[in-house]
Coordinates of C-alpha atoms in Angstrom, one line a residue:
X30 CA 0.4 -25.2 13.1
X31 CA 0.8 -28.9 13.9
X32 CA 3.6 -31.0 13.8
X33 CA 4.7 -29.5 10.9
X34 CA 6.0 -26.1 10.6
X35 CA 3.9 -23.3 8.7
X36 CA 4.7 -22.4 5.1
X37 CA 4.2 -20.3 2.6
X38 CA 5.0 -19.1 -0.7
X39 CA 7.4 -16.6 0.3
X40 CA 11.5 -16.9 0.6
X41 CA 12.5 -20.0 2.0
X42 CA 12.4 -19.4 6.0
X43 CA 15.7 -21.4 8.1
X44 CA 14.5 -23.4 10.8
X45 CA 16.9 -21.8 13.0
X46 CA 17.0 -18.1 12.2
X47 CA 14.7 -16.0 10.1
X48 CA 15.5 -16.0 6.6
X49 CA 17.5 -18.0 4.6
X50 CA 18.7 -16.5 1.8
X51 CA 17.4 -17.7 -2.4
X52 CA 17.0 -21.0 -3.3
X53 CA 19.5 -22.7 -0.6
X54 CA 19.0 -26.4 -0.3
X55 CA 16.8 -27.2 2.7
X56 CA 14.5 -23.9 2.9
X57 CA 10.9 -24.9 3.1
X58 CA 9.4 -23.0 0.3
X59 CA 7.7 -24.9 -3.0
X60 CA 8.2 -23.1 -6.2
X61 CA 7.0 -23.2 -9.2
X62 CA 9.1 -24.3 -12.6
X63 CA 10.2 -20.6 -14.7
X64 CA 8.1 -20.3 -17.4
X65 CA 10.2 -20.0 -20.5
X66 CA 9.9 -16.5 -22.5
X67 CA 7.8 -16.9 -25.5
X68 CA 6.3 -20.5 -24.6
X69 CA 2.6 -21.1 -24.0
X70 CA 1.7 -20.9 -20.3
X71 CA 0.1 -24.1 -18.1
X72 CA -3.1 -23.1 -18.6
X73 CA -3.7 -23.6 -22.7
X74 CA -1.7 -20.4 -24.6
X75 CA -0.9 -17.6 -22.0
X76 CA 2.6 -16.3 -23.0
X77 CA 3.0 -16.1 -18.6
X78 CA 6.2 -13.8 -19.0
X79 CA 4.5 -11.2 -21.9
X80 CA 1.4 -11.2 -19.3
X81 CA 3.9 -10.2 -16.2
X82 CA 5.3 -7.4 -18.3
X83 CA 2.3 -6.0 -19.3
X84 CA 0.7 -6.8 -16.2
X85 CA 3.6 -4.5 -14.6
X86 CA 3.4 -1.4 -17.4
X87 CA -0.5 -1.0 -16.8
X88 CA 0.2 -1.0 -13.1
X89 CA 3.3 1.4 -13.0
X90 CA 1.5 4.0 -15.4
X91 CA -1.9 4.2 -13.3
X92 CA 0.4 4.3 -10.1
X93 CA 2.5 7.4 -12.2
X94 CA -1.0 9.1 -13.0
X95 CA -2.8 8.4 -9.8
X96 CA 0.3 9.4 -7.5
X97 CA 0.1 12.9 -9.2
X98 CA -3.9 13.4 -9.2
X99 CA -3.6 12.7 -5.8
X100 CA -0.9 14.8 -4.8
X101 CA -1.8 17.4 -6.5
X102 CA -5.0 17.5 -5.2
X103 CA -4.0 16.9 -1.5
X104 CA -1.3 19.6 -2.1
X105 CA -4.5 22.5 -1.5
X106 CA -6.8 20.4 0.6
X107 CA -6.9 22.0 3.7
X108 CA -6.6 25.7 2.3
X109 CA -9.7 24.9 0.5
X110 CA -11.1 23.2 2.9
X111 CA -10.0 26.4 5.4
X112 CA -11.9 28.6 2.7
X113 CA -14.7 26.8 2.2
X114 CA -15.2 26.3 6.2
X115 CA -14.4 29.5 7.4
X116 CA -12.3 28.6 10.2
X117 CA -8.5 26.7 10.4
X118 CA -10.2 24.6 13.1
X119 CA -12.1 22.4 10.2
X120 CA -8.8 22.5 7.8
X121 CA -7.5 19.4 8.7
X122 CA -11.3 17.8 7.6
X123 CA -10.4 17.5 4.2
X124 CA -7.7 15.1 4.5
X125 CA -9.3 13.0 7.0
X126 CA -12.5 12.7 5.2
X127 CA -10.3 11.0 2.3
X128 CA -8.4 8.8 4.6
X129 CA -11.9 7.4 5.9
X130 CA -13.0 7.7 2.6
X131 CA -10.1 4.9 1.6
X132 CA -10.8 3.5 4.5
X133 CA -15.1 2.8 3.8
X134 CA -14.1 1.8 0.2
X135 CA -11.6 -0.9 0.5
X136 CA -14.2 -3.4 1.6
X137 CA -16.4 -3.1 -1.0
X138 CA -13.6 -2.5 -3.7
X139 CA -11.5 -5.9 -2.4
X140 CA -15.3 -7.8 -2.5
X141 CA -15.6 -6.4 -6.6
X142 CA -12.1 -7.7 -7.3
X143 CA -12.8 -11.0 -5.6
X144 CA -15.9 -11.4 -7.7
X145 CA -14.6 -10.1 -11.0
X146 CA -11.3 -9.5 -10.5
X147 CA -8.5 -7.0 -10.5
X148 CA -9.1 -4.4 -13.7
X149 CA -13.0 -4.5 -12.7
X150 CA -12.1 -3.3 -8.9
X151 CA -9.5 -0.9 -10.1
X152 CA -11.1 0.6 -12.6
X153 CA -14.5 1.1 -10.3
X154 CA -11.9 2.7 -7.5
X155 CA -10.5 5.3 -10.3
X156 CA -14.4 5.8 -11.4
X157 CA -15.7 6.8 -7.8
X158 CA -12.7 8.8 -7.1
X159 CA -13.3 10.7 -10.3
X160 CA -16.6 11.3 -9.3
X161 CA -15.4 12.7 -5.6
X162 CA -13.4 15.4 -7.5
X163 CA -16.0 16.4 -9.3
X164 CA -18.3 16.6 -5.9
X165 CA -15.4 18.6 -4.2
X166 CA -15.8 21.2 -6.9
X167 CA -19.5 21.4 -6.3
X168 CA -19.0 21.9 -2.8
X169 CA -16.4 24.9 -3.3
X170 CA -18.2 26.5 -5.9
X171 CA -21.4 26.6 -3.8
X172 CA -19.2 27.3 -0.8
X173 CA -21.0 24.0 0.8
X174 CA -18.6 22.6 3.3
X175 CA -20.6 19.1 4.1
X176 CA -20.7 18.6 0.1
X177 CA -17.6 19.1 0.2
X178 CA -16.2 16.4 3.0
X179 CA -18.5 14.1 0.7
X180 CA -16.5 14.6 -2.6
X181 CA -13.4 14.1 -0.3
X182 CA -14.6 11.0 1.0
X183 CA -15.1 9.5 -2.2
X184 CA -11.7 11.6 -3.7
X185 CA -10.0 8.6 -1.3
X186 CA -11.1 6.0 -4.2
X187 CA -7.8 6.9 -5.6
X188 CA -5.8 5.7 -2.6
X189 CA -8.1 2.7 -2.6
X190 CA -6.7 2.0 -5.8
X191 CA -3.1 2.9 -5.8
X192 CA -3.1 0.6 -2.4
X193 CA -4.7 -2.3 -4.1
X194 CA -2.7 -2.3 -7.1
X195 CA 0.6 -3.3 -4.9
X196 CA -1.3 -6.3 -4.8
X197 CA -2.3 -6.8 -8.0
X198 CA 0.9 -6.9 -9.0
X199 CA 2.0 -9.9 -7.2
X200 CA -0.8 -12.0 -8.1
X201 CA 1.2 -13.7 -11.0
X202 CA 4.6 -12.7 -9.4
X203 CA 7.0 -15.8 -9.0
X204 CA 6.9 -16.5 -5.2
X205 CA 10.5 -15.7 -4.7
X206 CA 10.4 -12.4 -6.6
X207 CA 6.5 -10.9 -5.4
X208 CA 7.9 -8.5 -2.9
X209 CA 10.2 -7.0 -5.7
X210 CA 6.7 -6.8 -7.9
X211 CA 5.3 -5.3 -4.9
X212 CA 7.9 -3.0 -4.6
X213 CA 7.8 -1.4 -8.7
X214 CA 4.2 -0.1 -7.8
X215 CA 5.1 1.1 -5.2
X216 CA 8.1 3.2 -6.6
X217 CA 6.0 4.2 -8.7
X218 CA 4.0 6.5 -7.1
X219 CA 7.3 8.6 -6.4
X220 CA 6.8 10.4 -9.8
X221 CA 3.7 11.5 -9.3
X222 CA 4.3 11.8 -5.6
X223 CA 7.1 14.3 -5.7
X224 CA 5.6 16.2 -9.3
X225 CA 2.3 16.7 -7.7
X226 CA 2.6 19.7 -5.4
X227 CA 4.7 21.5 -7.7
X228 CA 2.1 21.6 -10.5
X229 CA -0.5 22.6 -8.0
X230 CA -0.6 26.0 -8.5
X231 CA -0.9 26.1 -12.1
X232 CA -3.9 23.4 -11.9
X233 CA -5.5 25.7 -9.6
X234 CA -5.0 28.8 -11.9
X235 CA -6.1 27.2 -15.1
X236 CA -9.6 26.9 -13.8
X237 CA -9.5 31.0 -13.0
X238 CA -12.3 31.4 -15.5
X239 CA -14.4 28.4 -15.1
X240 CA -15.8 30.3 -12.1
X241 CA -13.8 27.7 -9.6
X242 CA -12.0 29.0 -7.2
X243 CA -8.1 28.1 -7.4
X244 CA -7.5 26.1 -4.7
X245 CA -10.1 23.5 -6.3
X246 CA -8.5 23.7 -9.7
X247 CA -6.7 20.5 -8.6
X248 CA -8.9 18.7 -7.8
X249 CA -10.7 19.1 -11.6
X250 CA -7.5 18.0 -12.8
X251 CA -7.3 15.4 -10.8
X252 CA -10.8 13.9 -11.9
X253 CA -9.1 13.8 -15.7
X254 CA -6.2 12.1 -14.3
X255 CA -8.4 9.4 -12.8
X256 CA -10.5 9.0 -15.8
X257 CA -7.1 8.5 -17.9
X258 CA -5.6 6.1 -15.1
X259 CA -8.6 3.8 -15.0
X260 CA -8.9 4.1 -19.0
X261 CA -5.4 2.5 -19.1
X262 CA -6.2 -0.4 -16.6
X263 CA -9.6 -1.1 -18.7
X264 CA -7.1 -1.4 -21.9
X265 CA -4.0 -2.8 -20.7
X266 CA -4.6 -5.0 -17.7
X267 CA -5.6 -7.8 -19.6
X268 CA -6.0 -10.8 -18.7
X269 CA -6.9 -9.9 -15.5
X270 CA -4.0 -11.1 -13.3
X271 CA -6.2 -11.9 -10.5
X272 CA -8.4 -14.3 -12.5
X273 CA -5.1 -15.6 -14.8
X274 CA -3.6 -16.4 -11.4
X275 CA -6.6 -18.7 -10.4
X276 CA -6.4 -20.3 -13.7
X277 CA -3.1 -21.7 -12.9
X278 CA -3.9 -22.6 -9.3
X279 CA -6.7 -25.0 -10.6
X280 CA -4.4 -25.7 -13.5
X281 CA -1.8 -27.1 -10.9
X282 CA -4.5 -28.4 -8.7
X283 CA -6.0 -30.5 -11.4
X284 CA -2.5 -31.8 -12.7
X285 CA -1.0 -32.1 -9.1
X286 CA 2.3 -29.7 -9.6
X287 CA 2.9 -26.3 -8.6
X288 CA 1.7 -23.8 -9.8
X289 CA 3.1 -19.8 -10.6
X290 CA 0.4 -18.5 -9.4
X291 CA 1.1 -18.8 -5.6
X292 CA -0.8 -22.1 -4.2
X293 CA 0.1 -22.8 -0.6
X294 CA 2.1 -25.4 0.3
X295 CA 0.2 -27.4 3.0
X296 CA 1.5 -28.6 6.2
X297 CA 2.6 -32.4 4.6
X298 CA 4.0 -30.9 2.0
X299 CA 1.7 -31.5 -0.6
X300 CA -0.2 -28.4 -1.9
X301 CA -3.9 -27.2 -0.7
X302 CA -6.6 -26.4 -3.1
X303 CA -6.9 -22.9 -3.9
X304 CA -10.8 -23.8 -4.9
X305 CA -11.7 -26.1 -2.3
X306 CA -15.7 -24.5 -1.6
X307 CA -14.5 -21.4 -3.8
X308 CA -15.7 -19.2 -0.9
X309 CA -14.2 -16.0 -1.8
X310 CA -16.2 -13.8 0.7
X311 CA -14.9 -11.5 3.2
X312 CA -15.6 -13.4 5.9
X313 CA -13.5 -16.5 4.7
X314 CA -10.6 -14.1 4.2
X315 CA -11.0 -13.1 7.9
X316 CA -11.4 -16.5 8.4
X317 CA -8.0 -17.2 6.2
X318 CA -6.0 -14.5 8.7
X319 CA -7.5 -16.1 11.9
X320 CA -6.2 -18.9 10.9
X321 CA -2.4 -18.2 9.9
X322 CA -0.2 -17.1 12.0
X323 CA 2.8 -15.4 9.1
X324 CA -0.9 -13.5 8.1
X325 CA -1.5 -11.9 11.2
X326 CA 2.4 -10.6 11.5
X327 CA 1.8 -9.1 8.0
X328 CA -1.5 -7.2 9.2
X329 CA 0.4 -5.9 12.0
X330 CA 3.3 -5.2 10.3
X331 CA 1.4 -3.0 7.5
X332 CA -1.3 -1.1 10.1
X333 CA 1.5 -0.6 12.8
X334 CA 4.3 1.0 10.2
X335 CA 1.4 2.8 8.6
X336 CA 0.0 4.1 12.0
X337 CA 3.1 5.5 13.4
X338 CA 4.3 6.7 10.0
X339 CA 0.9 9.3 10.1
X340 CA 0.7 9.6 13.3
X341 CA 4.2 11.1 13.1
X342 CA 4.2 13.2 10.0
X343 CA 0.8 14.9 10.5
X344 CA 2.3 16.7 13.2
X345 CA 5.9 17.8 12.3
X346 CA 5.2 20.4 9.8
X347 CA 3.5 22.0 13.3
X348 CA 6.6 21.3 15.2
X349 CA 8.7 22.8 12.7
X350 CA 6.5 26.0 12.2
X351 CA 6.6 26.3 16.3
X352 CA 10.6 26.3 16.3
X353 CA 11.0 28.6 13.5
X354 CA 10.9 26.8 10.2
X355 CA 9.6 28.1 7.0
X356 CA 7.4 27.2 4.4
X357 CA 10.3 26.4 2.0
X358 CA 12.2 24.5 4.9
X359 CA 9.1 22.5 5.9
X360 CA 8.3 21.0 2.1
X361 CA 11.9 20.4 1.8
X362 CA 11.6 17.7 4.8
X363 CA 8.5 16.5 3.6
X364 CA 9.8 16.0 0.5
X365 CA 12.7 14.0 2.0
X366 CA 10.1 12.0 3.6
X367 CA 8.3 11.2 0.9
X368 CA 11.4 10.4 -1.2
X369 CA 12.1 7.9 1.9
X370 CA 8.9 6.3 1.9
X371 CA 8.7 5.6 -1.9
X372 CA 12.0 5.9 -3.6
X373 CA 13.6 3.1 -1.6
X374 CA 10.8 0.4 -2.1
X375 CA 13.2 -1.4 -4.7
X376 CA 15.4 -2.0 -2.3
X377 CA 13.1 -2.9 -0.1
X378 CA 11.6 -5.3 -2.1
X379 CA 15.2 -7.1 -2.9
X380 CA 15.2 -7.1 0.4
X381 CA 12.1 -8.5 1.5
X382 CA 13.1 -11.8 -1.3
X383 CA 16.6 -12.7 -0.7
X384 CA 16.9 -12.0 3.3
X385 CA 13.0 -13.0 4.1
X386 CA 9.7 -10.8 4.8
X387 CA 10.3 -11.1 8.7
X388 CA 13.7 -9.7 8.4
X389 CA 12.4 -6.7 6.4
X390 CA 9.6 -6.4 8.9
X391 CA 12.3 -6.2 11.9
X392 CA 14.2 -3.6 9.9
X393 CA 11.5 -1.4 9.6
X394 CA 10.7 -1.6 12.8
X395 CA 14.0 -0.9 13.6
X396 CA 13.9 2.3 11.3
X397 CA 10.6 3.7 12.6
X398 CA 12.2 3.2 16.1
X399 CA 15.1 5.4 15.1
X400 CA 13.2 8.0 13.4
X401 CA 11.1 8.6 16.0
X402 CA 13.7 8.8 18.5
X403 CA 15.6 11.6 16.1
X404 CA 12.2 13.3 15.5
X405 CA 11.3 13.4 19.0
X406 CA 14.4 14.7 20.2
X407 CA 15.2 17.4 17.5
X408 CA 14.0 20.3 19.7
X409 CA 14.6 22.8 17.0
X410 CA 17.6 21.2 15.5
X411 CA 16.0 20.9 11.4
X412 CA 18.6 18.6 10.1
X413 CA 17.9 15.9 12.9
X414 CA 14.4 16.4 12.5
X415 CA 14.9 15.9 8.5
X416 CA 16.8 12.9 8.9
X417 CA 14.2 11.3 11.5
X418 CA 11.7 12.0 8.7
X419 CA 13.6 10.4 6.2
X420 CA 13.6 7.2 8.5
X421 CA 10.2 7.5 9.5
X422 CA 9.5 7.2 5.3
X423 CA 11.8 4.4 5.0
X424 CA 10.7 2.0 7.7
X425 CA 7.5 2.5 6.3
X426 CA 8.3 1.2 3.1
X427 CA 10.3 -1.2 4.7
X428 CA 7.0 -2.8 6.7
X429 CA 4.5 -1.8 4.0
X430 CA 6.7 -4.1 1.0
X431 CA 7.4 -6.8 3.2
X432 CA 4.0 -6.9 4.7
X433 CA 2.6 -6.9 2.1
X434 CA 4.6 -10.0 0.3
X435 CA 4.3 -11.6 4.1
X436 CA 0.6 -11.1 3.7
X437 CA -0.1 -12.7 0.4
X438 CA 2.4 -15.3 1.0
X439 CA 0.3 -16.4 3.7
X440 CA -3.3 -17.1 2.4
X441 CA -4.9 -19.3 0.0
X442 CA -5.4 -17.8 -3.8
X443 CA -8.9 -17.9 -3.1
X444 CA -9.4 -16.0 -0.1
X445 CA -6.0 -13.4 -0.9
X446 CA -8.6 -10.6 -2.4
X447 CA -10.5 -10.5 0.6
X448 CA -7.8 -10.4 2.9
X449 CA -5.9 -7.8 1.1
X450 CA -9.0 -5.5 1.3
X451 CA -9.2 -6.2 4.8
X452 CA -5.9 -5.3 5.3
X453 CA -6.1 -1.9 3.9
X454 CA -9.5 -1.3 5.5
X455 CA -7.2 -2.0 9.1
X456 CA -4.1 -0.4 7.8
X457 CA -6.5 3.3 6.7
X458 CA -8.9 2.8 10.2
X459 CA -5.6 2.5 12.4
X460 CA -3.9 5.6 10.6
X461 CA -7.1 7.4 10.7
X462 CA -7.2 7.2 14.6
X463 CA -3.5 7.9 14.8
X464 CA -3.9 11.0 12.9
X465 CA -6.9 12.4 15.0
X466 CA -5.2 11.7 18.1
X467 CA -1.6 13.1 17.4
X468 CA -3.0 16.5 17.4
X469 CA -4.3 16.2 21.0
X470 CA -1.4 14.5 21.9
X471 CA 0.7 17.4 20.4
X472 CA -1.7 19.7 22.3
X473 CA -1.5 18.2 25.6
X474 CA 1.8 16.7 25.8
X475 CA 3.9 18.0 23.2
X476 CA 5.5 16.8 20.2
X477 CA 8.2 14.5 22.6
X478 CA 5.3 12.3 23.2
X479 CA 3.6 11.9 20.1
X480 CA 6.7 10.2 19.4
X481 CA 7.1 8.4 22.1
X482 CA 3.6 6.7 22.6
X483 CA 4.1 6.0 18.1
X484 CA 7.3 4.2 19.2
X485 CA 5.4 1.7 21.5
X486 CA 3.3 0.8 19.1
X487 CA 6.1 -0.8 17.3
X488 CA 6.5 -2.9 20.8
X489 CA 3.6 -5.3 20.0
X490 CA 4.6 -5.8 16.3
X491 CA 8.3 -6.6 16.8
X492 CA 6.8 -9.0 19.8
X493 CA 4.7 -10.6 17.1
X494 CA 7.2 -11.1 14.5
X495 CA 10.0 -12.1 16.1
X496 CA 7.8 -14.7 18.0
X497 CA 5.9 -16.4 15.2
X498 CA 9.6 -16.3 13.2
X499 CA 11.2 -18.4 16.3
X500 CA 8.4 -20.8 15.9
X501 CA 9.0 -21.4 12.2

């Protein structure tokens, strides 16, 4: 850090406490100037405003249609994959093959998007998930369980690009309002989110004659609803926020003023190329983390809340069944999960701009804490465990918003593709290991624990945060 503190482009951070709240004299952040409604942009005729508000419709539409191809999908996965495997041993396959599956793809997605930006990477995402529900269908109709895994694998393209396109959305975002843009794509997703699972059923039947069996109906559907999703981003994400956004960093580079695309202020308080070597690789984005600290609190932030979050949830459906729950008891708690991890994010996002991403990040923390502690201690008591589940889908949202802003805050416009793709690949890897592991936890030690042992996780990251906030 130097002499100087460390800044970004986030809310102004008080020297003394966290956050400070706005625009209050003496916070640290540089913004840029509003750019009036209707007037050309900085960079030679870009209406800046019109592109944010289309920028924000393309995004919230393919969040609405990939939510529900996904849920939808996901809603059968493991009785298919239970069919197709023969044994409820290999049921819980499925999923993971399209969490590693999200996981393998972000690298190479985040790479595409850093060389031709945002709609390209997208669009490519919503292409090989297409694909992957196509291969699933294979696989079930030849009853081949390996082809199978393989279309799920690449069915996790969709998650690759509903994660990325939280991102996307703040690449033209004013500084002090990206982690409410973050936030509408992430709401988003409830609509499809919550719709998805109902509809399975008749997706599944609609295929009865095609010679499919029913349980991969949805996943036929959900290929359609890809194709349409990535059709919408080809037409409507234009210009590519990613690439508009660099235009206005070299813009304010060249003329020596800020810029609305998110340049970072440098330590002397004058503002740091966002071209300097144009190195756009992955390994200058690692490079970008490594070498800010706010950036490494965001990475922990989003893997840890997503971690415990899966490590959590995977395993109460089993709890409940073991003290007596129903099938109608057990979605009704998953649904108020999932209304808690994605109905809130608004909130969250206000949040996350007018009290400061590390704030946000504590609160989740905070919340995750407390949910596990409910969910851990329910023993058979439904309500408690519902309202842990709740928390558990709150904090989440909590850390993955504010991380998220935090995160691309933090880095230089030239390196924030790569990173974001590396933070995904980190947040999916982390939750993928969680997720294996809570079942031998839950095996060995009992649900208790699984909580317990998610709970310390959150140890390091509050550590981290609170830390690295002091300093600043």
């Amino acid at each position: 850090m130097g002499t100087a503190p460390e800044r970004t482009g986030g809310p102004p951070e008080a020297p003394g406490g966290l956050a400070q709240r706005g625009t209050r004299p003496g916070g640290l952040a540089v913004r840029g100037p509003r750019q009036p409604a209707g007037e050309p942009a900085a960079d030679g005729g870009i209406d800046l405003p019109a592109v944010r508000r289309r920028v924000r419709l393309a995004l919230v539409l393919s969040q609405i249609l990939g939510g529900l191809g996904v849920s939808t999908a996901v809603a059968l996965a493991a009785v298919l994959a239970e069919d197709i495997g023969g044994s409820e041993a290999v049921a819980g396959l499925a999923s993971t093959s399209s969490v590693i599956g999200t996981a393998l793809l972000s690298l190479p997605c985040a790479a595409l998007m850093a060389r031709r930006g945002r709609r390209v990477g997208l669009t490519s995402a919503y292409a090989v998930a297409a694909v992957g529900g196509l291969v699933v269908v294979a696989g079930a109709a030849l009853r081949n369980f390996p082809l199978l895994l393989v279309g799920m694998a690449a069915f996790g393209g969709s998650n690759t690009a509903g994660l990325q396109a939280r991102f996307a959305a703040a690449d033209l975002a004013e500084p002090l309002h990206r982690a409410r843009a973050i936030s509408t794509v992430v709401w988003a997703t409830t609509v499809g989110a919550v719709l998805g699972p109902n509809i399975a059923g008749p997706a599944g039947r609609s295929v009865a004659g095609l010679g499919v069996p029913e349980t991969a109906g949805p996943f036929l559907w959900g290929t359609v609803v890809f194709l349409i999703a990535g059709g919408l981003l080809q037409v409507l994400l234009r210009p590519d926020p990613l690439l508009t956004a660099r235009a206005l960093a070299r813009k304010a580079t060249a003329g020596g003023g800020p810029d609305e695309g998110g340049g970072q202020p440098g330590a002397d308080g004058g503002r740091q190329s966002d071209e300097d070597g144009g190195d756009r690789s992955l390994r200058a984005g690692l490079a970008a983390v490594t070498a800010s600290a706010p950036a490494r609190v965001a990475l922990a932030a989003i893997a840890g809340s997503h971690t415990v979050m899966v490590s959590v949830m995977v395993m109460t459906p089993v709890d409940l069944g073991g003290h007596g729950a129903g099938v109608e008891l057990i979605g009704l708690v998953l649904s108020g999960h999932i209304a808690g991890m994605y109905a809130f994010s608004p909130v969250m996002g206000w949040l996350a701009d007018r009290i400061g991403r590390f704030s946000v990040i504590l609160v989740g923390a905070a919340l995750l804490g407390c949910a596990t502690a409910l969910a851990g201690t329910a023993d058979g008591n439904h309500a408690q465990s519902a309202v842990g589940l709740f928390l558990l889908g709150l904090g989440w949202s909590a850390g993955l918003v504010a991380g998220s802003a935090l995160l691309t805050d933090s880095v230089p416009q030239r390196a924030r593709a790569a990173v974001q793709g590396f933070s995904d690949l980190i947040m999916n890897s982390a939750a993928g290991v969680g997720g294996a592991l809570s079942g031998l936890v839950v095996a060995q030690a009992g649900y208790g624990w699984l909580n317990l042992l998610a709970a310390a996780l959150l140890i390091p990251v509050t550590a981290l945060t609170v830390t690295v906030a002091v300093r600043r």
